XYZ file of C-alpha atoms in Angstrom:
687
model
C 0.000 0.000 0.000
C 1.153 3.559 -0.718
C 0.322 6.765 1.103
C 0.288 10.349 -0.208
C 2.181 12.982 1.754
C 2.057 16.746 1.269
C 5.430 18.389 0.852
C 6.683 21.797 -0.288
C 8.622 21.631 -3.533
C 11.377 24.285 -3.366
C 11.723 24.307 -7.177
C 8.072 25.273 -7.790
C 7.139 26.969 -4.499
C 4.036 24.746 -4.409
C 2.696 22.028 -2.146
C 2.858 18.656 -3.877
C 1.481 15.242 -3.013
C 4.167 12.591 -3.137
C 3.569 8.874 -3.133
C 5.454 7.361 -0.214
C 5.920 3.924 1.262
C 2.954 3.193 3.566
C 5.294 3.337 6.557
C 6.547 6.836 5.764
C 3.776 8.694 7.550
C 4.041 6.558 10.640
C 7.840 6.913 10.717
C 7.496 10.698 10.454
C 4.931 10.621 13.276
C 7.266 8.620 15.530
C 10.514 10.351 14.519
C 9.125 13.829 15.101
C 6.965 12.933 18.092
C 7.465 14.327 21.575
C 7.523 10.919 23.298
C 11.213 11.255 24.212
C 10.609 14.730 25.597
C 7.758 13.440 27.816
C 9.830 10.516 29.056
C 12.655 12.945 29.943
C 10.209 15.132 31.910
C 11.292 13.947 35.354
C 8.966 16.326 37.200
C 5.886 15.106 35.281
C 6.774 11.423 35.680
C 7.580 11.695 39.372
C 4.362 13.570 40.174
C 2.236 11.127 38.161
C 3.859 8.228 40.029
C 3.170 9.856 43.430
C -0.412 10.621 42.428
C -1.047 7.079 41.161
C 0.399 5.502 44.327
C -1.828 7.734 46.462
C -4.963 6.950 44.401
C -4.347 3.174 44.545
C -3.869 3.450 48.333
C -7.132 5.364 48.775
C -9.079 2.715 46.851
C -7.397 -0.152 48.747
C -8.080 1.577 52.072
C -11.789 1.426 51.208
C -11.398 -2.330 50.782
C -12.003 -2.198 47.021
C -10.073 -3.700 44.137
C -8.110 -1.053 42.235
C -9.140 -1.188 38.562
C -7.339 1.418 36.451
C -8.324 2.934 33.106
C -5.355 4.637 31.393
C -6.479 6.602 28.320
C -3.755 7.506 25.796
C -1.236 5.170 27.395
C 1.570 5.791 24.887
C 4.484 3.678 26.143
C 2.314 2.151 28.895
C 4.325 4.052 31.523
C 1.395 5.211 33.691
C -0.222 1.744 33.653
C 3.078 0.179 34.763
C 3.258 2.739 37.562
C -0.248 1.734 38.640
C 0.513 -2.002 38.462
C 3.685 -1.606 40.506
C 1.756 0.558 43.021
C -0.511 -2.446 43.634
C -3.407 -1.932 41.204
C -5.288 -5.188 40.581
C -5.738 -4.601 36.867
C -5.134 -1.868 34.273
C -6.811 -1.219 30.938
C -4.357 0.780 28.815
C -5.943 2.437 25.776
C -3.912 3.632 22.802
C -5.434 4.541 19.430
C -2.154 4.836 17.434
C -1.404 1.250 16.340
C 2.424 1.368 16.203
C 2.386 2.907 19.676
C -0.045 0.291 21.031
C 2.262 -2.439 19.654
C 5.232 -0.821 21.383
C 3.259 -0.581 24.654
C 2.501 -4.344 24.480
C 6.253 -5.068 24.130
C 7.234 -2.631 26.889
C 4.606 -4.027 29.288
C 5.828 -7.567 28.550
C 9.499 -6.639 28.944
C 8.778 -5.144 32.383
C 6.827 -8.220 33.502
C 3.305 -6.749 33.764
C 1.505 -8.899 31.167
C -0.888 -10.367 33.703
C -1.816 -6.948 35.126
C -2.124 -4.733 32.033
C -4.284 -5.149 28.934
C -3.391 -2.838 26.030
C -6.452 -1.939 23.925
C -5.752 -0.494 20.457
C -8.897 1.629 20.082
C -10.167 5.146 20.538
C -11.537 5.332 24.099
C -15.003 6.188 22.746
C -15.090 2.772 21.010
C -14.145 0.748 24.082
C -16.842 -1.642 25.327
C -17.524 -2.735 28.914
C -19.044 -6.040 30.047
C -18.362 -9.799 30.195
C -17.615 -9.901 26.435
C -16.278 -6.341 26.219
C -12.782 -4.833 26.069
C -13.113 -4.126 29.810
C -14.732 -6.613 32.194
C -16.099 -3.853 34.393
C -15.921 -0.104 34.866
C -12.695 1.248 36.371
C -12.504 3.086 39.710
C -9.248 4.926 38.940
C -8.987 7.105 35.830
C -5.448 7.974 34.726
C -4.783 10.079 31.644
C -2.236 12.346 30.058
C -4.246 13.948 27.254
C -3.072 17.518 27.665
C -1.368 19.979 25.373
C -0.069 23.481 26.084
C -3.635 24.833 25.921
C -4.807 21.952 28.188
C -7.822 21.048 26.031
C -6.402 21.134 22.486
C -5.998 17.357 22.200
C -9.623 16.669 23.046
C -9.252 16.000 26.787
C -12.768 17.317 27.602
C -14.853 15.120 25.249
C -12.661 12.135 26.194
C -13.271 12.678 29.921
C -16.958 13.338 29.311
C -17.334 9.993 27.524
C -15.205 8.093 30.072
C -17.342 9.291 32.989
C -20.534 8.263 31.190
C -19.445 4.834 30.029
C -16.079 3.619 31.340
C -15.566 4.579 34.999
C -17.574 4.279 38.202
C -19.271 7.245 39.814
C -16.992 8.820 42.444
C -13.858 7.327 40.883
C -10.374 8.512 41.712
C -8.668 10.526 38.973
C -4.976 11.198 38.344
C -4.603 14.070 37.755
C -7.431 15.089 40.079
C -7.860 18.600 38.708
C -6.375 21.124 36.303
C -6.375 24.901 36.830
C -5.844 27.513 34.119
C -4.159 30.807 35.105
C -4.035 34.116 33.248
C -2.146 37.379 33.412
C -2.818 40.548 31.440
C 0.211 42.192 29.803
C 1.217 44.875 27.346
C 3.908 43.804 24.898
C 4.887 45.525 21.689
C 6.924 42.468 20.747
C 4.082 39.951 21.129
C 1.466 42.362 19.717
C 3.675 42.622 16.611
C 2.889 38.946 15.925
C -0.774 39.731 15.344
C -1.098 43.273 13.909
C 0.829 45.135 11.238
C 2.370 48.391 12.459
C 2.730 51.435 10.173
C 5.954 51.403 8.121
C 7.825 54.702 7.699
C 9.700 55.301 4.446
C 11.999 58.315 3.978
C 11.576 59.050 0.242
C 12.947 61.868 -1.942
C 9.639 63.720 -1.684
C 9.240 63.422 2.089
C 8.219 60.741 4.587
C 5.636 58.180 3.475
C 3.729 55.992 5.933
C 2.459 52.571 4.858
C -0.704 51.713 6.806
C -2.745 48.524 7.015
C -6.366 48.301 5.855
C -8.932 49.047 8.614
C -10.283 45.535 8.094
C -6.909 44.205 9.231
C -6.702 46.669 12.145
C -10.025 45.420 13.499
C -9.590 41.728 12.721
C -9.516 39.397 15.761
C -7.042 37.113 13.972
C -7.078 33.318 14.037
C -8.264 31.372 17.089
C -5.357 28.905 17.144
C -3.244 29.258 20.265
C 0.241 30.740 20.066
C 2.286 28.380 22.247
C 5.842 29.356 23.073
C 8.641 28.863 25.582
C 7.649 31.930 27.577
C 10.683 31.368 29.789
C 12.839 32.651 26.911
C 10.927 35.948 26.750
C 12.976 38.568 28.658
C 10.993 40.592 31.209
C 11.999 43.765 29.323
C 9.767 42.618 26.426
C 6.465 42.920 28.312
C 4.792 44.971 31.033
C 2.642 43.176 33.594
C -0.763 44.853 33.969
C -2.494 42.459 36.388
C -1.774 39.876 39.030
C -1.994 36.212 38.068
C -5.589 35.025 38.511
C -7.316 31.655 38.235
C -9.478 31.614 35.108
C -11.116 28.211 35.500
C -10.478 24.715 36.749
C -11.714 21.234 35.847
C -12.269 18.441 38.382
C -11.490 15.204 36.538
C -12.909 12.944 39.261
C -16.456 14.152 38.486
C -18.424 14.149 35.202
C -16.895 16.665 32.772
C -18.857 18.790 30.276
C -17.216 19.571 26.957
C -19.988 21.835 25.584
C -18.968 25.421 24.758
C -19.074 27.751 27.723
C -17.407 30.829 29.185
C -15.757 31.929 32.435
C -15.407 35.471 33.695
C -13.101 37.087 36.249
C -12.776 40.612 37.524
C -9.286 42.089 37.308
C -7.874 45.159 38.964
C -4.954 46.439 36.849
C -1.790 46.896 38.952
C -0.496 49.364 36.344
C -1.981 51.564 33.623
C -1.210 50.581 30.050
C -2.514 48.980 26.879
C -4.023 45.542 27.478
C -3.023 43.545 24.396
C -2.074 40.067 25.483
C -3.359 37.395 27.858
C -0.563 35.074 28.980
C -1.826 31.721 30.203
C -0.613 28.406 31.613
C -2.000 25.617 33.764
C -1.090 23.318 36.576
C -2.377 19.913 37.590
C -2.983 18.559 41.092
C -2.367 14.834 41.139
C -4.348 14.386 44.369
C -7.519 15.909 45.890
C -5.605 17.904 48.521
C -3.345 19.532 45.902
C -0.104 18.540 47.625
C 1.273 16.837 44.483
C 1.352 19.670 41.960
C 2.891 19.956 38.512
C 2.969 23.514 37.124
C 3.770 25.216 33.804
C 4.145 28.633 35.481
C 6.827 30.838 33.867
C 9.962 32.072 35.629
C 8.543 35.317 37.074
C 5.675 33.469 38.788
C 7.324 30.285 39.960
C 9.253 30.602 43.189
C 11.115 27.288 43.047
C 14.689 27.266 41.830
C 14.377 23.713 40.459
C 13.172 24.355 36.972
C 11.869 21.599 34.702
C 12.418 22.157 30.984
C 9.778 20.631 28.725
C 8.703 21.121 25.153
C 5.433 19.160 25.124
C 3.771 21.617 27.529
C 4.703 25.278 27.220
C 2.787 28.524 27.822
C 0.087 30.267 25.783
C -0.054 33.748 24.296
C -3.579 34.966 23.430
C -4.177 38.175 21.504
C -7.133 40.294 22.574
C -9.332 41.285 19.593
C -8.192 44.925 20.063
C -5.830 46.660 22.440
C -7.738 48.201 25.353
C -6.364 51.028 27.522
C -6.635 50.096 31.213
C -6.107 52.280 34.280
C -4.441 51.181 37.489
C -7.102 50.246 40.051
C -10.017 50.578 37.593
C -11.618 47.134 37.425
C -12.172 45.265 34.162
C -13.795 41.937 33.266
C -11.802 39.277 31.444
C -13.881 36.587 29.742
C -12.509 33.246 28.578
C -14.689 31.481 26.041
C -14.000 27.897 25.057
C -15.334 25.173 22.819
C -14.244 21.519 22.988
C -10.726 22.204 21.761
C -9.736 25.853 22.135
C -9.924 28.981 24.293
C -10.115 32.678 23.379
C -10.367 35.865 25.444
C -12.086 39.233 25.518
C -11.783 42.167 27.889
C -14.611 44.506 28.933
C -14.746 47.602 31.041
C -16.935 47.064 34.098
C -20.412 48.281 33.203
C -23.967 47.587 34.280
C -24.613 45.369 31.275
C -21.545 43.227 31.726
C -23.697 40.238 32.686
C -25.379 40.272 29.286
C -25.028 37.050 27.323
C -21.498 36.478 26.166
C -21.137 35.501 22.551
C -19.191 32.250 22.581
C -18.444 32.125 18.876
C -14.858 31.435 17.975
C -13.042 34.425 16.411
C -12.611 34.245 12.646
C -10.037 36.071 10.524
C -11.961 38.132 7.976
C -9.061 40.216 6.654
C -7.257 37.092 5.334
C -3.859 38.496 6.382
C -3.783 36.120 9.361
C -4.342 33.255 6.925
C -1.519 34.448 4.650
C 1.032 35.393 7.315
C 1.770 33.326 10.395
C 2.819 35.028 13.637
C 6.583 35.001 13.045
C 5.909 36.524 9.606
C 3.938 39.393 11.188
C 6.930 39.892 13.496
C 9.283 39.936 10.496
C 7.175 42.480 8.587
C 7.137 44.659 11.728
C 10.930 44.470 12.194
C 12.006 48.045 11.437
C 15.727 47.262 11.339
C 15.138 44.611 8.708
C 12.880 46.931 6.662
C 15.588 49.621 6.807
C 18.089 47.253 5.171
C 15.701 46.676 2.263
C 14.982 50.430 1.945
C 18.714 51.206 1.914
C 19.346 48.535 -0.756
C 16.423 49.657 -2.931
C 17.647 53.275 -2.757
C 21.001 52.019 -4.063
C 19.561 50.193 -7.076
C 16.391 52.045 -8.178
C 16.458 54.670 -10.944
C 13.627 56.944 -12.120
C 13.108 54.673 -15.146
C 13.241 51.377 -13.185
C 10.642 48.743 -14.016
C 10.425 46.551 -10.971
C 9.055 43.000 -10.515
C 8.639 41.614 -7.007
C 8.529 37.851 -6.356
C 7.637 36.981 -2.750
C 4.385 36.019 -1.013
C 2.512 38.990 0.428
C 5.500 41.315 0.657
C 5.706 45.061 1.310
C 8.613 45.407 -1.147
C 6.369 46.579 -4.055
C 5.148 49.487 -1.874
C 8.704 50.378 -0.854
C 9.870 50.210 -4.490
C 7.050 52.535 -5.563
C 7.707 55.086 -2.814
C 11.446 55.023 -3.520
C 10.901 56.139 -7.088
C 10.507 53.125 -9.409
C 8.716 54.091 -12.630
C 6.566 50.940 -12.663
C 6.051 48.129 -10.173
C 4.617 44.657 -10.763
C 4.179 42.006 -8.100
C 3.698 38.306 -8.656
C 1.211 36.792 -6.204
C 0.900 33.020 -6.422
C -2.349 32.543 -4.532
C -5.808 34.064 -4.413
C -5.341 34.821 -0.694
C -2.103 36.758 -1.186
C -3.615 38.605 -4.136
C -6.653 39.593 -2.078
C -4.547 40.773 0.898
C -2.231 42.817 -1.324
C -5.181 44.420 -3.155
C -6.615 45.612 0.182
C -3.174 46.840 1.178
C -2.568 48.853 -1.965
C -6.088 50.275 -1.739
C -5.604 51.408 1.875
C -2.505 53.302 0.716
C -4.127 54.654 -2.502
C -1.739 52.651 -4.668
C -4.225 50.399 -6.479
C -3.460 52.060 -9.824
C 0.273 52.409 -9.114
C 1.226 48.759 -8.488
C 0.042 45.961 -10.742
C -0.691 42.554 -9.233
C -0.040 39.614 -11.540
C -1.662 36.393 -10.329
C 0.414 33.936 -12.350
C 3.145 31.409 -11.789
C 6.582 32.663 -12.908
C 6.745 30.168 -15.776
C 3.396 31.393 -17.161
C 4.334 35.078 -17.014
C 3.772 36.766 -20.403
C 4.857 40.108 -21.901
C 1.263 41.312 -21.775
C 1.200 40.755 -17.989
C 4.115 43.202 -17.887
C 2.575 45.572 -20.442
C 5.472 44.754 -22.803
C 8.089 46.066 -20.361
C 11.436 44.450 -19.698
C 12.210 44.178 -16.005
C 15.230 46.230 -14.914
C 15.022 45.446 -11.174
C 13.908 42.030 -9.876
C 13.308 41.978 -6.107
C 12.372 39.412 -3.469
C 12.807 39.210 0.293
C 12.644 36.234 -0.501
C 9.723 34.806 1.493
C 7.288 32.049 0.496
C 4.498 30.667 2.671
C 5.240 27.028 1.720
C 8.855 27.184 2.976
C 9.631 25.037 5.993
C 13.433 24.947 5.987
C 15.656 28.009 5.420
C 16.756 26.948 1.913
C 13.181 26.457 0.666
C 13.071 30.215 -0.004
C 15.628 29.518 -2.748
C 12.451 29.103 -4.781
C 13.211 32.756 -5.626
C 16.167 31.498 -7.718
C 13.938 29.086 -9.643
C 11.360 31.836 -10.188
C 14.124 34.195 -11.347
C 15.245 31.508 -13.815
C 11.668 31.021 -15.074
C 11.188 34.755 -15.807
C 14.635 35.201 -17.460
C 13.206 36.090 -20.859
C 11.407 39.101 -19.351
C 14.535 40.552 -17.741
C 16.582 43.361 -19.277
C 20.139 42.378 -20.172
C 21.511 44.666 -17.434
C 18.918 43.602 -14.834
C 19.678 44.169 -11.155
C 18.600 41.261 -8.948
C 18.009 42.018 -5.266
C 19.134 40.047 -3.332
C 22.080 39.475 -5.663
C 22.987 36.214 -3.924
C 22.326 33.988 -0.941
C 24.642 31.894 1.177
C 24.128 28.871 3.397
C 25.854 29.085 6.777
C 26.396 26.530 9.511
C 27.722 26.235 13.030
C 28.232 23.381 15.494
C 26.337 23.891 18.766
C 25.597 22.487 22.192
C 21.957 22.882 23.201
C 20.965 23.658 26.754
C 17.842 21.442 26.503
C 16.598 20.871 22.954
C 18.811 17.763 22.603
C 16.385 15.926 24.905
C 13.766 15.613 22.168
C 16.162 13.310 20.251
C 17.851 11.601 23.177
C 17.050 8.030 24.242
C 15.469 7.528 27.629
C 16.533 4.000 28.555
C 15.049 3.616 32.038
C 12.214 5.910 33.109
C 11.139 5.937 36.791
C 12.540 2.388 37.051
C 10.757 1.051 33.928
C 12.605 -0.125 30.838
C 11.368 1.897 27.842
C 14.243 1.059 25.469
C 11.716 -0.443 23.014
C 10.492 3.127 22.488
C 14.064 4.390 21.988
C 14.638 1.709 19.346
C 11.381 2.585 17.635
C 12.288 6.303 17.432
C 15.780 5.425 16.200
C 14.515 3.158 13.418
C 12.047 5.864 12.354
C 14.835 8.458 12.250
C 16.925 6.012 10.191
C 14.000 5.244 7.856
C 15.271 7.868 5.400
C 18.678 6.933 3.946
C 19.939 10.439 4.640
C 18.893 12.008 7.882
C 17.084 15.290 7.525
C 17.443 18.637 9.199
C 14.365 19.865 11.060
C 13.103 23.438 11.589
C 13.203 24.984 15.094
C 12.833 28.628 16.244
C 16.124 28.790 18.141
C 15.333 32.002 20.036
C 13.201 29.662 22.182
C 15.960 27.061 22.616
C 19.236 28.380 24.053
C 22.468 26.941 22.709
C 26.134 27.851 22.628
C 28.395 27.800 19.605
C 31.241 25.290 19.672
C 32.636 26.426 16.305
C 32.805 29.663 14.366
C 29.948 30.200 11.910
C 30.983 29.098 8.435
C 29.711 29.989 4.973
C 29.369 26.678 3.112
C 27.497 27.343 -0.166
C 26.790 30.396 -2.321
C 23.806 30.779 -4.667
C 24.275 33.528 -7.265
C 20.881 34.973 -8.220
C 22.455 37.082 -10.990
C 22.803 33.790 -12.908
C 20.093 31.210 -13.615
C 19.947 27.956 -11.599
C 22.719 25.688 -12.959
C 22.017 22.169 -14.270
C 24.679 20.600 -12.048
C 24.500 20.065 -8.279
C 26.278 22.443 -5.906
C 28.301 20.609 -3.308
C 30.958 21.264 -0.751
C 32.891 19.382 1.887
C 35.379 20.310 4.526
C 35.902 20.405 8.254
C 35.211 22.896 10.983
C 37.285 23.165 14.169
C 35.659 23.109 17.581
C 36.846 26.081 19.611
C 34.958 25.466 22.839
C 34.511 22.471 25.092
C 30.996 21.067 25.084
C 28.787 18.336 23.685
C 28.418 18.572 19.919
C 24.667 18.029 19.749
C 24.299 19.073 16.152
C 24.739 21.602 13.388
C 22.530 24.646 12.885
C 22.090 25.894 9.304
C 20.592 29.144 8.043
C 20.529 31.441 5.020
C 21.930 34.916 4.569
C 20.750 37.124 1.714
C 23.217 39.575 0.213
C 20.829 42.315 -0.886
C 23.648 44.338 -2.461
C 27.429 44.033 -2.330
C 27.569 45.469 1.207
C 24.094 44.947 2.749
C 22.916 41.550 3.925
C 20.181 40.081 6.129
C 20.483 36.888 8.144
C 17.681 34.393 8.849
C 19.819 32.743 11.512
C 22.658 33.867 13.736
C 22.458 37.549 14.712
C 25.472 37.440 17.006
C 27.512 35.372 19.437
C 26.920 37.441 22.521
C 29.835 36.487 24.799
C 32.995 34.436 25.170
C 30.927 31.482 26.440
C 29.473 31.237 22.951
C 25.833 32.082 23.760
C 23.959 32.753 20.525
C 21.320 35.257 19.512
C 19.060 34.109 16.689
C 16.720 35.852 14.285
C 13.412 35.637 16.218
C 11.197 35.655 13.087
C 12.634 32.599 11.359
C 13.060 28.918 12.076
C 16.600 27.651 11.697
C 17.497 24.159 10.450
C 18.851 21.776 13.088
C 20.659 18.579 12.146
C 21.067 16.414 15.250
C 24.201 14.243 15.293
C 23.491 10.581 15.865
C 25.978 10.538 18.762
C 23.361 12.503 20.743
C 20.724 10.004 19.848
C 22.970 7.091 20.752
C 24.162 9.167 23.707
C 27.728 7.864 23.572
C 29.774 9.017 26.514
C 32.524 10.852 24.709
C 35.639 10.514 26.810
C 37.711 12.512 24.326
C 35.742 15.452 23.050
C 35.948 15.717 19.271
C 38.263 18.453 17.984
C 36.599 18.958 14.616
C 33.552 18.021 12.572
C 33.723 17.112 8.897
C 30.797 17.936 6.664
C 29.557 17.112 3.173
C 26.674 19.200 1.845
C 24.978 18.756 -1.517
C 22.336 21.025 -3.067
C 20.430 19.125 -5.745
C 19.325 21.755 -8.258
C 16.752 19.349 -9.769
C 14.804 18.929 -6.498
C 15.877 22.003 -4.514
C 16.766 19.736 -1.586
C 19.927 19.769 0.485
C 21.483 16.501 1.680
C 24.089 16.609 4.393
C 26.384 14.373 6.350
C 28.580 15.102 9.357
C 31.260 13.164 11.216
C 32.798 13.980 14.581
C 36.600 13.617 14.557
């Protein structure tokens, strides 16, 4: 059997469906899963174990048999905890077949076959009775169905069903309850991920200001949560406007309702400012008294010095529909609305009518910009330093008779080119959404008759699209919405090649070239997501390690994966190195571009992997980096471009976790850019 997988093709800038071996999807699922990260989460595992022991004891103290239902068992870890705590029997439910098979092996390897039954079904399909999957209802409900937003993985409907059909009334639950906390803040940085700020352009004929359409100004955005490692957000990047308050909590030992609802709290601002953002996180009490607590609270809230890093549960950033001025001491109402899977917020001034019915409809983006640009892209478009580099470069290359063509998805470059004096500007928009957004944009700035949008693929561009002009300046950021890895934006080079016949012989291409850079790093924590676990809380989970390893090895060449490194601290062990150059002044060559060499390690540390990123040389002396901004001190701490994901290639020595007695002194690399596919293959060896 074959399966079809969606994948961005860097040579066409389009999503394509590729036929893959039937195992491909499952291997991707396992290889990129967060199982390793959860198994490395010592705090979570320890607290679950304590909570399970306590629940089994409470049931036994009542003289009852302890029958456990574990929904979403994964490796079977929580069921094994229950069995070793003295539970009489455990039903472990896992819907993902490869995972259920692994759980069966792990349970067997740890000697719990007679106590644990793994059921490969969705919990809503499990039957109870003499001939059912479960002999009887359980009296202890154990689950780990939570994501950063708590309810995004369907915890509420799952609990609702379990209470109706699978567990006894008054059962014990681990965790016993979850509580969601919120804090109101003002943050220009975070607000810049959701709204477009005015762009100032110093032109020959005075300052021009690029504004966004009112429809975009007033758009609530998309309802999907923005989950980040809030612990990497410096306190200088936000202003706290309220104390932390409890928004709502869910008691998992009682019937749970998943139907849409809302919660409201009164807040008294501790400072005047613009309320823009609701920061949110949760904690879980593993026992009724709340003595066994596992919290996601960020650094400025949590008093304990022992800090648990985790990537499977982070913190949430919610954008209010509009920024609201608040005054210190003047009370406001914050409302959280939720459906089965997501939460959104609104803020109201305290008024008489504030008890009127709250509309619990999920916010919808009507301006389309939030569908075209993701949050990091909004941040990038709002980055004034970056915009200045493009303005400076355009001023260098534009003439009064310049005919300019822009190739990038939903870019402000056409507006900049017009204001900086180009005679004519065309922009190529590949999709109906980007065309629609750009039309609104040009209209809001009275440029609809000044900039021509061409909705065509580069290869189908005709002279009539360009009104029989030859292009003298070809520009791109480059940015394309289908790009996942840094080099996918090299689609600009393929597009430039496709439009060659429309370019003047002395065309200026901006950027004139791009270069691929790399550096060897040691991660503070990110390595855990690819590191084997071995023994977890006394249970042997090496079957899971082997499964992840074989999935990572499923592809002949290992692949780099995208990560926003501003959220994942690392230190450089080598100098950054330019490894490949792509000259946009020429067309894409027929032959592959490849390079090999070695890079010396200058600092002591564990070589967890290589980070790769692109730099675009806009002109001979102006460039922008999508990766390393600077190495900030002699320890090698790195600052990364916060709007882009960098490519991380984990070395297998991390995954096999060899204890390196002699630290390697250098790393050899071989990197090959296949011009036919637009893909980069790489190989590294530690010397």
